[in-house]
């Protein structure tokens, strides 16, 4: 199946449980399916070890957090080593008392930690109270929008809310990412009407395919699936919309999941094609880097002298 | 039709001719159709007064260039004033001997020049030899990615190749653009197979809808249609692919044209909805502006110490 120029990528879209061991068990079965199909890289969704606890703000949920080399790392490390695959996972990271992150971890084939990425953009909306739980990732010489080198390529790992920001995708591309990877947990408010739900789902797909096109890079976006109730019972909970997908470097779909089923997506990425697309569509040649300074501004109110 | 919160926008997708007067005549008829349907803003495609001369490099074609206040300006000015509409047009601008631009001009309802935008990103591909003809627009305090204020709103006018650059769209949004407008001339190489042609067309639509989503802004993208032969007869010419479209602020299609027909697209834009979408999806709240400095880099080779 795999040749020198082809990389077999698997993505796991699953339901999650309050009990980490039960979630891991589910993930383990899907990893076996992926490995049986020749996967060399396996991408999991955001916070795959637990239900999405950010529906309410409760200090009790900080008990779910673990250090980077905690139990979820050990589970994934063992899986990576056993199957000789690279795994992109996601944890609720306890960095220090009172200091927590939403962190993607990347395991090398030998089970070692290839690198980690702390979610830089943190959302906060009704039912998604992430600013209560997660400190945004640091911006340093090695942390922030830095891809992670692995034996299957340089992985531009970002997390969920980051996916709405073209700046994040671009910085990963400028730092040599071979692909963009988005572990995600996004869903519908069941009280929205179908038209609005469809617009939201479409927008989520479009903006990420847009990053694929603008950077001539494959995108792997893996999302949660299934309904999770609101512990406070004040809302109807979240219907995680699945629809995980993978694109080639022109934003073209390689695979796409449905909105309700657990799925193992498999794609065979043609690396030669990725290089070729950059030759045909040479966006990087022409960027007006002399005129981009103001991208670092919050907003440009100059005309009104504010 | 139009209410205080609604703006009626028309876009014209047409064939063009070597003779400017014939092209203007065609445009004039479409403007009448647009006005009859209540258009308050009319968007034309790129270089609508002539055929797309950039298929070959010939100094003779510089004869087609005109100053900003030249004959195409006068034609559009008269149309704007007669119908009391704002018009976005496009010219091959002669700024000085040996200095030419690809320039969008915006006419106010009274026929005056509201502003102009000189294409910042200039492509160069076989059949699209634009770097021979057009100097990239300047980056100054008033020129570059600056929207243009008009009686129908602040227009983020960009041109064609700019549409592949998220940075350009973002800078327009940060400067308060109410919508993004892309006059365009893009088409297929008839020698490409259908699958590749479809990927290219899809990528072109996706990346612009992506800007719409990422900035919560409507996008109006008007493209040329029809086959134009290669004057050198070395290629099969260009099949301009039409497919002009308009989106609302979630990237949702409001209108989309077909790939062969001349068309006047009409959309009724709900301005209140645009504001509401920014409240629901507050991307501007969370941008990591502290971590965006390197967007001004050509490429970030740090890991290899290059």
Coordinates of C-alpha atoms in Angstrom, one line a residue:
Chain A
X1 CA 0.0 0.0 0.0
X2 CA 2.5 2.6 1.2
X3 CA 5.4 3.5 -1.2
X4 CA 8.3 5.9 -0.5
X5 CA 6.1 8.8 -1.7
X6 CA 3.0 7.7 0.0
X7 CA 2.1 8.2 3.7
X8 CA -0.9 6.2 5.1
X9 CA -2.7 8.4 7.6
X10 CA -5.5 7.3 9.9
X11 CA -7.8 9.5 11.9
X12 CA -10.1 8.3 14.7
X13 CA -13.5 9.9 15.2
X14 CA -15.1 8.5 18.4
X15 CA -17.4 9.0 21.3
X16 CA -15.8 9.6 24.7
X17 CA -16.7 8.7 28.3
X18 CA -16.4 10.2 31.7
X19 CA -14.1 7.2 32.6
X20 CA -10.7 7.6 31.0
X21 CA -10.1 3.8 30.9
X22 CA -13.3 3.3 29.0
X23 CA -12.3 6.0 26.5
X24 CA -8.8 4.6 26.1
X25 CA -10.3 1.1 25.5
X26 CA -12.4 2.5 22.7
X27 CA -9.4 4.3 21.2
X28 CA -7.3 1.2 21.5
X29 CA -9.8 -0.8 19.3
X30 CA -9.8 1.9 16.7
X31 CA -6.0 2.1 16.7
X32 CA -6.0 -1.7 15.9
X33 CA -8.3 -1.1 13.0
X34 CA -6.1 1.7 11.7
X35 CA -2.9 -0.3 12.1
X36 CA -4.5 -3.3 10.2
X37 CA -5.0 -0.9 7.3
X38 CA -1.4 0.1 7.2
X39 CA -1.6 3.4 9.1
X40 CA 1.8 5.0 9.8
X41 CA 0.4 8.2 11.4
X42 CA -2.7 8.1 13.6
X43 CA -4.5 11.3 14.6
X44 CA -6.9 11.4 17.6
X45 CA -9.5 14.0 18.4
X46 CA -9.3 16.7 21.1
X47 CA -9.5 15.6 24.8
X48 CA -10.2 12.1 23.7
X49 CA -9.8 10.6 27.2
X50 CA -12.8 12.2 28.7
X51 CA -16.2 13.8 27.9
X52 CA -16.0 17.4 27.0
X53 CA -16.1 18.9 30.6
X54 CA -16.1 22.5 29.5
X55 CA -19.9 22.7 29.3
X56 CA -19.9 24.0 32.8
X57 CA -17.3 25.8 35.0
X58 CA -16.4 23.6 38.0
X59 CA -13.1 23.4 39.9
X60 CA -13.7 19.7 40.4
X61 CA -12.9 19.0 36.8
X62 CA -9.3 20.1 37.3
X63 CA -9.0 16.6 38.8
X64 CA -9.1 15.3 35.2
X65 CA -5.9 17.1 34.3
X66 CA -2.6 15.2 34.1
X67 CA 1.0 16.1 33.4
X68 CA 2.4 15.7 29.8
X69 CA 4.0 12.4 30.9
X70 CA 0.9 11.3 32.8
X71 CA -1.4 8.3 32.3
X72 CA -2.8 9.3 28.8
X73 CA 0.8 9.7 27.6
X74 CA 1.6 6.2 28.9
X75 CA -1.4 4.7 27.2
X76 CA -0.5 6.4 23.8
X77 CA 3.2 5.7 24.2
X78 CA 2.5 2.0 24.7
X79 CA 0.3 2.0 21.6
X80 CA 2.8 3.8 19.5
X81 CA 5.6 1.5 20.5
X82 CA 3.5 -1.7 20.1
X83 CA 2.4 -0.8 16.6
X84 CA 5.4 1.2 15.5
X85 CA 3.3 4.2 14.5
X86 CA 3.3 7.9 15.2
X87 CA 0.3 9.1 17.2
X88 CA -1.1 12.6 17.7
X89 CA -3.1 12.7 21.0
X90 CA -4.6 15.3 23.2
X91 CA -4.6 15.8 26.9
X92 CA -5.9 18.2 29.6
X93 CA -2.5 19.2 30.9
X94 CA -1.7 20.1 34.5
X95 CA 1.5 22.2 34.3
X96 CA 1.4 23.5 37.8
X97 CA -1.2 24.0 40.5
X98 CA -3.7 26.5 39.0
X99 CA -2.0 26.4 35.6
X100 CA -3.6 24.1 33.0
X101 CA -3.4 23.8 29.2
X102 CA -5.2 22.1 26.3
X103 CA -2.3 20.2 24.9
X104 CA -1.6 18.0 21.9
X105 CA 1.1 15.4 22.4
X106 CA 2.9 13.6 19.6
X107 CA 4.3 10.1 20.2
X108 CA 7.1 8.7 18.1
X109 CA 7.1 5.1 16.8
X110 CA 9.4 4.1 19.7
X111 CA 6.9 5.5 22.2
X112 CA 9.0 8.6 23.0
X113 CA 7.5 12.1 23.1
X114 CA 8.3 13.8 19.8
X115 CA 6.8 17.1 21.0
X116 CA 3.8 18.9 22.3
X117 CA 1.7 21.8 21.3
X118 CA -0.4 23.9 23.8
X119 CA -3.5 25.3 22.2
X120 CA -2.9 29.0 21.5
X121 CA -6.4 30.3 20.8
X122 CA -8.9 29.5 23.6
X123 CA -12.6 29.9 22.9
X124 CA -15.3 30.9 25.3
X125 CA -19.0 30.6 24.4
X126 CA -22.0 29.3 26.1
X127 CA -21.3 25.6 26.6
X128 CA -17.7 25.9 25.7
X129 CA -16.2 27.6 28.8
X130 CA -12.6 26.9 27.9
X131 CA -11.1 30.2 29.2
X132 CA -12.0 29.0 32.7
X133 CA -9.9 25.8 32.2
X134 CA -7.1 26.5 29.8
X135 CA -4.3 29.0 29.8
X136 CA -3.3 29.9 26.2
X137 CA 0.0 28.4 25.1
X138 CA 3.2 30.4 25.4
X139 CA 4.9 32.2 22.6
X140 CA 8.6 31.5 22.9
X141 CA 11.4 30.5 20.5
X142 CA 10.3 26.9 20.7
X143 CA 6.6 27.1 21.9
X144 CA 3.6 28.5 20.0
X145 CA 3.0 27.9 16.3
X146 CA 5.9 25.4 15.9
X147 CA 5.5 22.2 14.0
X148 CA 6.8 18.9 15.5
X149 CA 9.4 16.8 13.7
X150 CA 8.6 13.1 13.5
X151 CA 9.7 10.1 11.4
X152 CA 6.6 10.6 9.2
X153 CA 7.2 14.3 8.6
X154 CA 7.0 17.7 10.2
X155 CA 3.6 17.9 11.7
X156 CA 1.8 21.3 12.0
X157 CA -0.4 20.3 15.0
X158 CA -2.9 22.9 16.1
X159 CA -6.0 22.4 18.3
X160 CA -9.7 23.2 17.6
X161 CA -10.4 27.0 18.0
X162 CA -7.0 27.6 16.3
X163 CA -8.6 26.2 13.1
X164 CA -10.5 29.5 12.6
X165 CA -7.2 31.5 12.4
X166 CA -5.4 31.7 9.1
X167 CA -2.4 33.1 10.9
X168 CA -1.9 29.9 12.9
X169 CA -1.9 27.8 9.7
X170 CA 0.4 30.2 7.9
X171 CA 3.0 30.2 10.7
X172 CA 3.1 26.4 10.7
X173 CA 3.5 26.4 7.0
X174 CA 6.3 29.0 7.1
X175 CA 8.0 26.8 9.7
X176 CA 8.0 24.0 7.2
X177 CA 5.0 21.9 8.3
X178 CA 4.3 19.0 5.9
X179 CA 0.7 19.0 6.9
X180 CA -1.8 20.7 9.2
X181 CA -3.5 18.6 11.9
X182 CA -6.5 19.7 14.0
X183 CA -7.7 17.6 16.9
X184 CA -11.1 19.1 17.6
X185 CA -14.3 18.9 19.7
X186 CA -17.0 21.0 18.1
X187 CA -20.7 20.5 17.9
X188 CA -24.2 21.9 17.5
X189 CA -26.4 23.5 20.1
X190 CA -29.5 21.2 19.6
X191 CA -31.7 24.3 20.0
X192 CA -30.4 25.9 16.8
X193 CA -32.4 25.3 13.7
X194 CA -31.1 23.0 10.9
X195 CA -30.2 25.9 8.6
X196 CA -28.0 27.5 11.2
X197 CA -26.5 24.1 12.1
X198 CA -25.6 23.5 8.4
X199 CA -24.1 27.0 8.0
X200 CA -21.9 26.4 11.1
X201 CA -20.8 22.9 9.9
X202 CA -20.0 24.2 6.4
X203 CA -18.1 27.2 7.8
X204 CA -16.0 24.9 9.9
X205 CA -15.1 22.7 6.9
X206 CA -14.6 25.7 4.6
X207 CA -12.2 27.6 6.8
X208 CA -9.9 24.6 7.2
X209 CA -10.0 23.6 3.6
X210 CA -9.1 27.2 3.0
X211 CA -6.0 26.8 5.0
X212 CA -5.2 23.7 3.0
X213 CA -5.5 25.7 -0.3
X214 CA -3.7 28.8 0.9
X215 CA -0.7 26.9 2.2
X216 CA -0.8 24.0 -0.4
X217 CA -0.9 21.6 2.6
X218 CA -2.9 18.5 3.5
X219 CA -5.3 19.0 6.4
X220 CA -6.3 16.3 8.9
X221 CA -9.2 17.4 11.1
X222 CA -10.5 14.9 13.6
X223 CA -13.7 15.7 15.6
X224 CA -15.6 14.1 18.4
X225 CA -19.0 12.5 17.8
X226 CA -22.1 11.9 19.8
X227 CA -24.4 13.8 22.2
X228 CA -23.0 14.8 25.6
X229 CA -25.5 16.2 28.2
X230 CA -25.0 19.5 30.1
X231 CA -24.2 18.5 33.7
X232 CA -26.1 21.6 34.8
X233 CA -29.1 20.6 32.8
X234 CA -29.5 24.3 31.8
X235 CA -29.0 23.5 28.1
X236 CA -29.7 20.6 25.8
X237 CA -26.0 19.7 25.8
X238 CA -23.8 19.4 22.8
X239 CA -24.3 17.3 19.7
X240 CA -20.7 16.8 18.5
X241 CA -21.0 16.9 14.8
X242 CA -18.3 14.5 13.6
X243 CA -17.6 15.2 9.9
X244 CA -13.9 14.7 10.5
X245 CA -12.0 15.0 7.2
X246 CA -8.7 14.9 5.4
X247 CA -7.7 17.0 2.4
X248 CA -4.9 16.9 -0.2
X249 CA -2.8 20.0 -0.8
X250 CA -5.5 21.7 -3.1
X251 CA -8.1 21.4 -0.3
X252 CA -9.7 18.4 -2.1
X253 CA -11.4 15.9 0.1
X254 CA -9.5 12.6 0.6
X255 CA -11.9 11.3 3.2
X256 CA -14.8 12.6 5.1
X257 CA -16.8 11.0 8.0
X258 CA -20.5 11.3 8.7
X259 CA -22.0 13.2 11.7
X260 CA -23.1 10.4 14.0
X261 CA -20.9 7.3 13.6
X262 CA -17.6 6.4 15.1
X263 CA -15.1 6.1 12.2
X264 CA -11.6 5.3 11.3
X265 CA -10.7 7.4 8.3
X266 CA -7.8 6.2 6.2
X267 CA -6.0 8.3 3.5
X268 CA -3.0 7.6 1.4
X269 CA -1.2 10.9 1.0
X270 CA 0.9 11.5 -2.1
X271 CA 3.9 13.5 -0.9
X272 CA 5.2 14.1 -4.4
X273 CA 1.9 15.7 -5.3
X274 CA 2.2 18.1 -2.4
X275 CA 5.5 19.4 -3.8
X276 CA 4.1 19.6 -7.3
X277 CA 1.1 21.7 -6.2
X278 CA 3.5 24.2 -4.7
X279 CA 5.2 24.5 -8.0
X280 CA 1.9 25.0 -9.9
X281 CA 0.5 27.5 -7.4
X282 CA 3.5 29.4 -6.1
X283 CA 1.8 31.5 -3.4
X284 CA 4.9 31.5 -1.2
X285 CA 6.9 33.2 -4.0
X286 CA 4.7 36.3 -4.0
X287 CA 3.7 37.1 -0.4
X288 CA 3.8 40.8 0.3
X289 CA 5.8 40.4 3.4
X290 CA 6.8 44.1 3.3
X291 CA 3.1 45.0 3.9
X292 CA 2.1 42.5 6.6
X293 CA 3.4 44.3 9.8
X294 CA -0.1 45.3 10.9
X295 CA -1.2 41.7 11.1
X296 CA 0.1 41.9 14.6
X297 CA -2.4 44.6 15.5
X298 CA -5.6 43.9 17.4
X299 CA -7.5 46.2 15.1
X300 CA -6.5 49.2 12.9
X301 CA -8.6 52.2 13.9
X302 CA -6.4 54.8 12.2
X303 CA -9.0 56.4 10.0
X304 CA -10.9 57.5 13.1
X305 CA -7.7 58.4 15.1
X306 CA -8.8 56.1 17.9
Chain B
X1 CA -36.7 45.4 -1.7
X2 CA -33.9 47.2 0.1
X3 CA -34.5 48.2 3.7
X4 CA -32.2 50.1 6.0
X5 CA -30.4 46.9 7.0
X6 CA -30.3 45.4 3.5
X7 CA -27.9 46.3 0.7
X8 CA -28.7 45.1 -2.8
X9 CA -25.5 44.1 -4.6
X10 CA -25.0 43.2 -8.2
X11 CA -22.1 41.5 -9.8
X12 CA -21.4 41.3 -13.6
X13 CA -19.8 38.3 -15.1
X14 CA -19.2 38.9 -18.8
X15 CA -17.1 38.2 -21.9
X16 CA -14.7 40.9 -23.0
X17 CA -13.5 42.1 -26.4
X18 CA -10.3 43.5 -27.8
X19 CA -12.2 46.7 -28.6
X20 CA -12.8 48.7 -25.4
X21 CA -16.0 50.4 -26.7
X22 CA -17.5 47.0 -27.5
X23 CA -16.7 45.8 -23.9
X24 CA -18.1 48.9 -22.4
X25 CA -21.3 48.5 -24.4
X26 CA -21.7 45.0 -23.1
X27 CA -21.1 46.2 -19.5
X28 CA -23.5 49.1 -20.0
X29 CA -26.3 46.6 -20.8
X30 CA -25.6 44.5 -17.8
X31 CA -25.5 47.6 -15.6
X32 CA -29.0 48.5 -16.8
X33 CA -30.2 45.0 -15.8
X34 CA -28.6 45.4 -12.4
X35 CA -30.1 48.8 -11.8
X36 CA -33.6 47.5 -12.8
X37 CA -33.2 45.0 -10.0
X38 CA -32.5 47.6 -7.4
X39 CA -28.7 47.3 -7.3
X40 CA -27.0 49.9 -5.0
X41 CA -23.5 48.5 -5.5
X42 CA -22.3 47.0 -8.8
X43 CA -19.1 45.0 -9.0
X44 CA -17.3 44.4 -12.3
X45 CA -14.6 41.8 -13.1
X46 CA -10.9 42.4 -13.5
X47 CA -9.7 44.3 -16.6
X48 CA -13.3 44.3 -18.0
X49 CA -12.6 46.7 -20.8
X50 CA -10.3 44.4 -22.8
X51 CA -9.5 40.8 -23.5
X52 CA -6.9 39.4 -21.1
X53 CA -3.7 40.5 -22.8
X54 CA -1.3 38.8 -20.4
X55 CA -1.4 35.5 -22.3
X56 CA 1.8 36.8 -24.0
X57 CA 4.5 39.4 -23.3
X58 CA 4.3 42.2 -25.8
X59 CA 5.3 45.9 -25.3
X60 CA 2.5 46.8 -27.8
X61 CA -0.1 46.0 -25.2
X62 CA 1.0 48.9 -23.0
X63 CA -1.0 51.0 -25.5
X64 CA -4.1 49.6 -23.7
X65 CA -3.1 51.2 -20.4
X66 CA -4.8 54.5 -19.3
X67 CA -4.5 56.8 -16.3
X68 CA -6.8 56.4 -13.4
X69 CA -9.0 59.2 -14.7
X70 CA -8.8 57.9 -18.3
X71 CA -11.6 56.7 -20.7
X72 CA -12.7 53.7 -18.6
X73 CA -13.0 55.9 -15.5
X74 CA -15.2 58.3 -17.6
X75 CA -17.4 55.5 -18.8
X76 CA -17.9 54.2 -15.3
X77 CA -18.3 57.7 -13.8
X78 CA -21.1 58.5 -16.2
X79 CA -22.8 55.2 -15.4
X80 CA -22.5 55.7 -11.6
X81 CA -23.9 59.2 -11.8
X82 CA -26.7 58.3 -14.3
X83 CA -27.9 55.4 -12.1
X84 CA -26.9 56.8 -8.7
X85 CA -25.0 53.6 -7.8
X86 CA -21.6 52.8 -6.5
X87 CA -19.4 50.9 -9.1
X88 CA -16.3 48.8 -8.5
X89 CA -14.4 48.7 -11.8
X90 CA -10.9 47.7 -13.0
X91 CA -8.3 49.2 -15.3
X92 CA -4.9 48.6 -16.7
X93 CA -3.3 51.7 -15.2
X94 CA -0.6 53.8 -16.8
X95 CA 1.0 55.6 -13.9
X96 CA 4.1 56.8 -15.7
X97 CA 6.0 55.7 -18.8
X98 CA 7.3 52.3 -18.0
X99 CA 5.2 52.1 -14.8
X100 CA 1.9 50.3 -14.9
X101 CA -0.5 48.8 -12.4
X102 CA -3.5 46.5 -12.3
X103 CA -5.9 48.8 -10.5
X104 CA -9.4 48.7 -9.2
X105 CA -11.3 52.0 -9.2
X106 CA -14.4 52.7 -7.1
X107 CA -16.9 55.3 -8.3
X108 CA -19.3 57.0 -5.9
X109 CA -23.0 57.6 -6.8
X110 CA -22.2 61.1 -8.0
X111 CA -19.6 59.8 -10.4
X112 CA -16.6 60.9 -8.4
X113 CA -13.7 58.6 -7.6
X114 CA -14.2 57.2 -4.1
X115 CA -10.8 55.5 -4.2
X116 CA -8.5 53.0 -6.0
X117 CA -6.6 49.9 -5.1
X118 CA -3.5 48.7 -7.0
X119 CA -3.2 44.9 -7.0
X120 CA -0.6 44.0 -4.4
X121 CA 0.1 40.3 -5.4
X122 CA 1.1 39.8 -9.0
X123 CA 1.0 36.3 -10.5
X124 CA 3.2 34.9 -13.2
X125 CA 2.4 31.5 -14.7
X126 CA 2.4 30.2 -18.3
X127 CA -0.4 32.2 -20.0
X128 CA -0.7 34.7 -17.1
X129 CA 2.5 36.8 -17.6
X130 CA 1.4 39.6 -15.2
X131 CA 4.8 40.4 -13.7
X132 CA 5.8 41.7 -17.2
X133 CA 2.9 44.2 -17.2
X134 CA 2.0 45.2 -13.6
X135 CA 4.1 46.7 -10.9
X136 CA 2.8 45.5 -7.5
X137 CA 0.9 48.2 -5.5
X138 CA 2.8 50.4 -3.0
X139 CA 2.7 49.9 0.7
X140 CA 2.3 53.3 2.3
X141 CA 0.0 54.8 5.0
X142 CA -2.8 55.1 2.5
X143 CA -1.9 52.6 -0.2
X144 CA -1.9 48.8 0.0
X145 CA -4.5 46.8 1.9
X146 CA -6.7 49.7 2.7
X147 CA -10.5 49.5 2.2
X148 CA -12.3 52.3 0.4
X149 CA -15.1 54.3 2.0
X150 CA -18.3 54.7 0.0
X151 CA -21.9 55.6 0.7
X152 CA -22.7 51.8 0.7
X153 CA -20.0 50.9 3.2
X154 CA -16.3 50.4 3.6
X155 CA -15.2 48.2 0.7
X156 CA -12.3 45.8 1.0
X157 CA -11.4 45.7 -2.7
X158 CA -8.6 43.3 -3.6
X159 CA -7.8 41.9 -7.1
X160 CA -7.5 38.3 -8.4
X161 CA -4.2 36.8 -7.2
X162 CA -4.7 38.6 -3.9
X163 CA -7.5 36.2 -3.3
X164 CA -5.1 33.4 -2.4
X165 CA -3.6 35.3 0.5
X166 CA -5.4 35.2 3.9
X167 CA -3.1 38.1 5.0
X168 CA -4.7 40.5 2.4
X169 CA -8.2 39.6 3.5
X170 CA -7.3 40.0 7.2
X171 CA -5.7 43.4 6.8
X172 CA -8.8 44.6 5.0
X173 CA -10.9 43.3 7.9
X174 CA -8.7 44.8 10.5
X175 CA -9.1 48.1 8.8
X176 CA -12.9 47.9 9.1
X177 CA -13.9 46.6 5.7
X178 CA -17.7 45.7 5.6
X179 CA -17.1 43.2 2.8
X180 CA -14.4 41.7 0.6
X181 CA -14.6 42.3 -3.2
X182 CA -12.5 40.4 -5.7
X183 CA -12.6 41.4 -9.4
X184 CA -10.9 38.5 -11.1
X185 CA -9.8 36.9 -14.4
X186 CA -9.0 33.3 -13.9
X187 CA -9.6 30.3 -16.1
X188 CA -8.6 26.8 -17.1
X189 CA -5.8 25.6 -19.3
X190 CA -7.9 23.6 -21.8
X191 CA -5.2 20.9 -21.9
X192 CA -5.7 20.1 -18.2
X193 CA -7.9 17.1 -17.5
X194 CA -11.4 17.6 -16.0
X195 CA -10.4 16.3 -12.5
X196 CA -7.5 18.9 -12.3
X197 CA -9.8 21.6 -13.6
X198 CA -12.4 20.8 -11.0
X199 CA -9.8 20.8 -8.2
X200 CA -8.6 24.2 -9.3
X201 CA -12.0 25.7 -9.5
X202 CA -12.9 24.3 -6.1
X203 CA -9.7 25.6 -4.6
X204 CA -10.5 29.1 -5.9
X205 CA -13.9 29.1 -4.4
X206 CA -12.9 27.5 -1.1
X207 CA -10.0 29.8 -0.3
X208 CA -12.3 32.9 -0.8
X209 CA -15.1 31.4 1.2
X210 CA -12.5 30.7 3.8
X211 CA -11.7 34.4 4.0
X212 CA -15.4 35.0 4.4
X213 CA -15.6 32.6 7.3
X214 CA -12.3 33.7 9.0
X215 CA -13.3 37.4 8.9
X216 CA -17.1 37.0 9.3
X217 CA -17.4 39.1 6.1
X218 CA -19.4 38.8 2.9
X219 CA -17.3 38.1 -0.2
X220 CA -18.2 39.2 -3.7
X221 CA -16.0 37.6 -6.3
X222 CA -16.6 38.4 -10.0
X223 CA -14.8 36.5 -12.7
X224 CA -14.6 36.7 -16.5
X225 CA -16.2 34.1 -18.7
X226 CA -15.6 32.7 -22.2
X227 CA -12.6 31.4 -24.2
X228 CA -9.9 33.8 -25.3
X229 CA -7.3 32.5 -27.8
X230 CA -3.5 32.7 -27.2
X231 CA -2.3 35.4 -29.6
X232 CA 1.0 33.4 -30.0
X233 CA -1.0 30.2 -30.8
X234 CA 1.5 28.3 -28.7
X235 CA -1.2 27.2 -26.3
X236 CA -5.0 26.5 -26.5
X237 CA -5.7 29.8 -24.8
X238 CA -7.7 30.3 -21.6
X239 CA -11.2 29.1 -20.8
X240 CA -12.2 31.7 -18.2
X241 CA -14.2 29.7 -15.7
X242 CA -16.9 32.2 -14.6
X243 CA -18.4 30.8 -11.4
X244 CA -18.6 34.3 -9.9
X245 CA -20.2 34.2 -6.4
X246 CA -21.3 36.1 -3.4
X247 CA -21.3 34.8 0.2
X248 CA -22.8 36.0 3.5
X249 CA -20.6 36.4 6.6
X250 CA -20.5 32.6 7.3
X251 CA -19.1 31.8 3.9
X252 CA -22.6 30.6 2.8
X253 CA -23.5 31.1 -0.8
X254 CA -25.9 33.9 -1.6
X255 CA -25.5 33.6 -5.3
X256 CA -23.3 31.6 -7.7
X257 CA -23.0 31.8 -11.5
X258 CA -22.3 29.0 -14.0
X259 CA -19.1 28.6 -15.9
X260 CA -20.1 29.7 -19.5
X261 CA -22.9 32.2 -19.4
X262 CA -22.7 36.0 -19.0
X263 CA -24.7 36.7 -15.8
X264 CA -25.8 39.5 -13.5
X265 CA -25.8 38.2 -10.0
X266 CA -28.0 40.0 -7.4
X267 CA -27.8 39.5 -3.7
X268 CA -29.6 41.2 -0.8
X269 CA -27.1 41.5 2.0
X270 CA -28.4 41.6 5.5
X271 CA -26.1 44.0 7.4
X272 CA -27.6 43.2 10.8
X273 CA -26.8 39.5 10.3
X274 CA -23.1 40.4 9.6
X275 CA -22.8 42.1 13.0
X276 CA -24.7 39.3 14.7
X277 CA -22.3 36.6 13.2
X278 CA -19.3 38.5 14.7
X279 CA -21.0 38.2 18.1
X280 CA -21.6 34.5 17.8
X281 CA -18.2 33.7 16.4
X282 CA -15.8 36.2 18.1
X283 CA -12.6 35.4 16.3
X284 CA -11.3 38.9 16.6
X285 CA -11.5 38.7 20.4
X286 CA -8.9 36.0 20.6
X287 CA -6.3 36.6 17.9
X288 CA -2.8 35.8 19.3
X289 CA -1.4 39.1 18.1
X290 CA 1.6 38.6 20.4
X291 CA 2.7 35.6 18.4
X292 CA 2.2 36.9 14.8
X293 CA 5.4 38.8 14.2
X294 CA 6.9 36.1 12.0
X295 CA 4.0 36.5 9.5
X296 CA 6.2 39.2 8.0
X297 CA 8.9 36.6 7.2
X298 CA 9.4 35.1 3.8
X299 CA 10.1 31.7 5.4
X300 CA 11.3 30.6 8.8
X301 CA 14.3 28.3 8.4
X302 CA 15.4 28.6 12.0
X303 CA 15.6 24.9 12.8
X304 CA 18.2 24.4 10.2
X305 CA 20.1 27.7 11.0
X306 CA 19.7 28.9 7.4

